[in-house]
CSV table of C-alpha atoms in Angstrom, one decimal:
chain,number,residue,atom,x,y,z
M,1,MET,CA,135.6,-5.3,74.8
M,2,ALA,CA,135.7,-2.9,77.3
M,3,ARG,CA,132.8,-1.0,79.2
M,4,ASN,CA,133.3,2.3,77.7
M,5,GLU,CA,134.1,1.1,74.2
M,6,GLN,CA,130.8,-0.7,74.5
M,7,VAL,CA,128.9,2.3,75.8
M,8,VAL,CA,130.1,3.9,72.6
M,9,ALA,CA,128.9,1.2,70.5
M,10,GLU,CA,125.7,1.3,71.7
M,11,VAL,CA,125.2,4.9,72.0
M,12,PHE,CA,126.5,5.2,68.3
M,13,SER,CA,124.5,2.3,67.3
M,14,LEU,CA,121.2,4.6,67.6
M,15,TYR,CA,122.5,6.7,64.7
M,16,GLU,CA,123.0,3.8,62.6
M,17,ARG,CA,119.7,2.3,63.6
M,18,PHE,CA,117.7,5.8,63.7
M,19,GLY,CA,120.1,8.2,62.1
M,20,ASP,CA,118.9,8.4,58.5
M,21,SER,CA,115.2,8.6,60.0
M,22,ASP,CA,113.3,11.9,59.3
M,23,TYR,CA,114.0,14.8,61.5
M,24,ILE,CA,110.6,15.6,62.5
M,25,GLY,CA,109.1,17.6,59.1
M,26,GLU,CA,112.6,19.4,58.3
M,27,PRO,CA,114.7,18.6,55.3
M,28,VAL,CA,116.9,16.6,56.8
M,29,SER,CA,117.7,13.2,58.4
M,30,GLN,CA,118.4,13.0,62.3
M,31,ILE,CA,122.0,12.0,61.0
M,32,GLU,CA,122.4,15.1,59.1
M,33,HIS,CA,121.0,17.1,61.6
M,34,MET,CA,123.2,15.9,64.3
M,35,SER,CA,126.2,15.9,62.1
M,36,GLN,CA,125.7,19.9,61.4
M,37,ALA,CA,125.3,21.0,64.9
M,38,ALA,CA,128.4,19.1,65.8
M,39,GLU,CA,130.2,20.7,62.7
M,40,LEU,CA,129.1,23.9,63.7
M,41,ALA,CA,130.3,23.5,67.9
M,42,ILE,CA,134.0,22.6,66.0
M,43,ALA,CA,134.0,25.6,64.0
M,44,GLU,CA,133.6,27.9,66.3
M,45,GLY,CA,135.7,26.1,68.5
M,46,PHE,CA,134.6,24.6,71.5
M,47,ASP,CA,135.7,21.8,73.8
M,48,ASP,CA,134.9,18.2,73.1
M,49,GLU,CA,131.8,18.3,75.7
M,50,VAL,CA,129.8,20.9,73.6
M,51,ILE,CA,130.7,19.5,70.3
M,52,LEU,CA,129.6,16.1,71.5
M,53,ALA,CA,126.3,18.1,73.3
M,54,ALA,CA,125.8,19.3,70.1
M,55,PHE,CA,125.9,16.2,68.3
M,56,PHE,CA,123.3,14.6,71.2
M,57,HIS,CA,121.2,17.4,71.9
M,58,ASP,CA,118.3,15.3,69.9
M,59,ILE,CA,119.0,11.9,70.9
M,60,GLY,CA,116.4,12.0,73.1
M,61,HIS,CA,114.3,11.4,70.0
M,62,ILE,CA,115.7,7.7,69.2
M,63,CYS,CA,116.7,6.4,72.4
M,64,ALA,CA,113.4,6.3,74.1
M,65,GLU,CA,111.4,3.5,71.8
M,66,SER,CA,107.9,4.0,74.2
M,67,ALA,CA,107.8,7.9,74.3
M,68,GLU,CA,105.0,9.9,73.8
M,69,ASN,CA,104.7,11.8,70.4
M,70,MET,CA,104.7,15.6,69.8
M,71,GLY,CA,101.7,15.3,67.0
M,72,GLY,CA,104.4,13.9,64.9
M,73,PHE,CA,107.0,15.9,65.6
M,74,GLY,CA,109.6,13.9,67.8
M,75,VAL,CA,109.4,12.6,71.3
M,76,VAL,CA,107.5,14.9,74.0
M,77,SER,CA,110.6,15.4,76.9
M,78,HIS,CA,113.0,14.4,74.1
M,79,GLU,CA,115.6,16.8,75.9
M,80,ARG,CA,115.4,15.4,79.1
M,81,LEU,CA,115.4,11.8,77.8
M,82,GLY,CA,118.3,12.4,76.2
M,83,ALA,CA,119.8,14.1,79.3
M,84,ASP,CA,119.1,11.0,81.4
M,85,TYR,CA,120.5,8.5,78.7
M,86,LEU,CA,123.7,10.3,78.7
M,87,ARG,CA,124.0,10.2,82.7
M,88,ARG,CA,123.0,6.7,82.6
M,89,ALA,CA,125.9,5.9,80.1
M,90,GLY,CA,128.6,7.9,82.3
M,91,PHE,CA,129.0,10.9,80.4
M,92,SER,CA,129.6,14.5,82.5
M,93,GLU,CA,126.8,15.9,83.8
M,94,ARG,CA,127.8,18.9,82.3
M,95,MET,CA,126.8,17.6,78.7
M,96,ALA,CA,123.9,16.3,79.7
M,97,ARG,CA,122.6,19.4,81.0
M,98,LEU,CA,124.0,21.2,77.8
M,99,VAL,CA,121.6,18.6,75.8
M,100,GLU,CA,118.5,19.1,78.4
M,101,TYR,CA,119.0,23.0,78.0
M,102,HIS,CA,118.8,23.3,74.6
M,103,VAL,CA,114.8,23.0,74.6
M,104,GLN,CA,114.8,26.1,77.6
M,105,ALA,CA,117.1,27.9,75.5
M,106,LYS,CA,114.4,27.8,72.7
M,107,ARG,CA,111.8,29.1,75.0
M,108,TYR,CA,114.2,32.0,76.4
M,109,LEU,CA,115.1,33.2,73.2
M,110,THR,CA,111.4,32.9,71.9
M,111,LEU,CA,111.2,35.5,74.8
M,112,LYS,CA,113.6,37.6,74.7
M,113,GLU,CA,114.8,37.8,70.7
M,114,PRO,CA,112.6,39.9,68.5
M,115,GLY,CA,111.5,37.8,65.7
M,116,TYR,CA,112.9,34.9,67.1
M,117,TYR,CA,109.8,32.9,67.1
M,118,GLU,CA,109.0,33.8,63.1
M,119,ARG,CA,112.7,32.6,62.4
M,120,LEU,CA,111.5,29.0,63.8
M,121,SER,CA,111.1,26.4,61.2
M,122,GLU,CA,107.6,25.1,61.5
M,123,ALA,CA,108.3,22.0,63.5
M,124,SER,CA,109.9,24.1,65.7
M,125,ARG,CA,107.5,26.1,66.3
M,126,ARG,CA,104.5,23.4,66.8
M,127,THR,CA,106.5,21.6,69.6
M,128,LEU,CA,107.4,24.6,71.6
M,129,GLN,CA,103.8,24.3,72.6
M,130,TYR,CA,104.2,20.6,74.3
M,131,GLN,CA,107.7,21.9,75.4
M,132,GLY,CA,106.2,24.6,78.1
M,133,GLY,CA,106.2,27.8,75.8
M,134,VAL,CA,107.6,30.7,75.9
M,135,MET,CA,109.6,31.3,79.2
M,136,THR,CA,108.2,33.1,82.0
M,137,GLU,CA,110.5,36.4,83.0
M,138,ALA,CA,110.9,34.7,86.6
M,139,GLU,CA,112.4,31.4,84.4
M,140,ALA,CA,114.0,33.3,82.0
M,141,GLN,CA,115.9,35.3,85.1
M,142,ALA,CA,116.4,31.9,86.7
M,143,PHE,CA,117.9,30.3,83.2
M,144,GLU,CA,120.6,33.7,83.2
M,145,LYS,CA,122.0,32.4,86.1
M,146,ASP,CA,123.0,29.0,85.3
M,147,PRO,CA,126.8,29.1,84.1
M,148,LEU,CA,125.8,27.2,80.8
M,149,CYS,CA,123.4,29.4,79.5
M,150,ALA,CA,125.1,31.4,77.2
M,151,VAL,CA,126.6,27.9,75.7
M,152,SER,CA,123.0,26.3,75.9
M,153,LEU,CA,122.0,29.9,73.8
M,154,ARG,CA,124.7,29.0,71.0
M,155,MET,CA,123.8,25.7,71.0
M,156,ARG,CA,120.4,26.4,70.2
M,157,GLN,CA,121.4,28.6,67.5
M,158,TRP,CA,123.4,25.6,65.8
M,159,ASP,CA,120.0,23.7,66.2
M,160,GLU,CA,118.3,26.0,63.9
M,161,LEU,CA,121.3,26.2,61.8
M,162,ALA,CA,121.7,22.5,61.3
M,163,LYS,CA,119.0,22.2,58.6
M,164,GLU,CA,120.8,22.0,55.4
M,165,THR,CA,120.5,20.1,52.7
M,166,ASN,CA,123.0,18.1,51.2
M,167,VAL,CA,125.9,18.5,53.2
M,168,PRO,CA,128.3,15.8,54.0
M,169,LEU,CA,128.5,13.8,57.2
M,170,LEU,CA,131.1,14.6,59.7
M,171,ASP,CA,133.0,11.2,60.2
M,172,LEU,CA,131.4,9.6,63.0
M,173,ASP,CA,134.6,7.9,64.0
M,174,ILE,CA,135.9,11.2,65.2
M,175,LEU,CA,133.0,11.3,67.5
M,176,LYS,CA,133.4,8.2,68.7
M,177,ARG,CA,137.2,9.1,69.8
M,178,LYS,CA,136.0,12.2,71.4
M,179,ALA,CA,132.9,10.7,72.8
M,180,LEU,CA,135.6,7.9,74.1
M,181,ALA,CA,138.2,9.8,75.5
M,182,LEU,CA,135.4,11.9,78.0
M,183,LEU,CA,134.5,8.5,79.2
M,184,PRO,CA,135.5,8.2,83.0
M,185,GLN,CA,137.9,5.5,83.0
M,186,ALA,CA,137.0,2.2,85.1
M,187,ALA,CA,139.0,1.9,88.5
């Protein structure tokens, strides 16, 4: 098996092993949440890197076996753990940063968007304290200057919306083909 095919098989095997797990206090499983987030990115016409970042945004909850827990609501620093995992696998820095930024986007929106905190699920509210809390104005200004800020904010919205029950899963073979195409070809 070629290296890239092996990488894709390894990454997606995490979802095969842990995808049916409870999604930290939400009414959907890990795989249902990821699938819905990717489908929302597809529906809005985003490129394959963004679609896969939406699918992988919470991979840090399932790729780090001995990570510290956020009081029963997933893994501490899951955004960084997931981004680092994707970097090691060979995915782009853009994709990794989008995965990493979905928590920053929550912190930002909690500061900037009236009523956002009240719309968060109980699990998202509880994890916010582990994730640095509400952004400061200085942090928000720095985040706004990042070229990935706008798409990170969209991704955060998909994250919040991707908690519907009884939604059929996206065909994972579609995502596997996208992932394979995005990995750099060996020289």
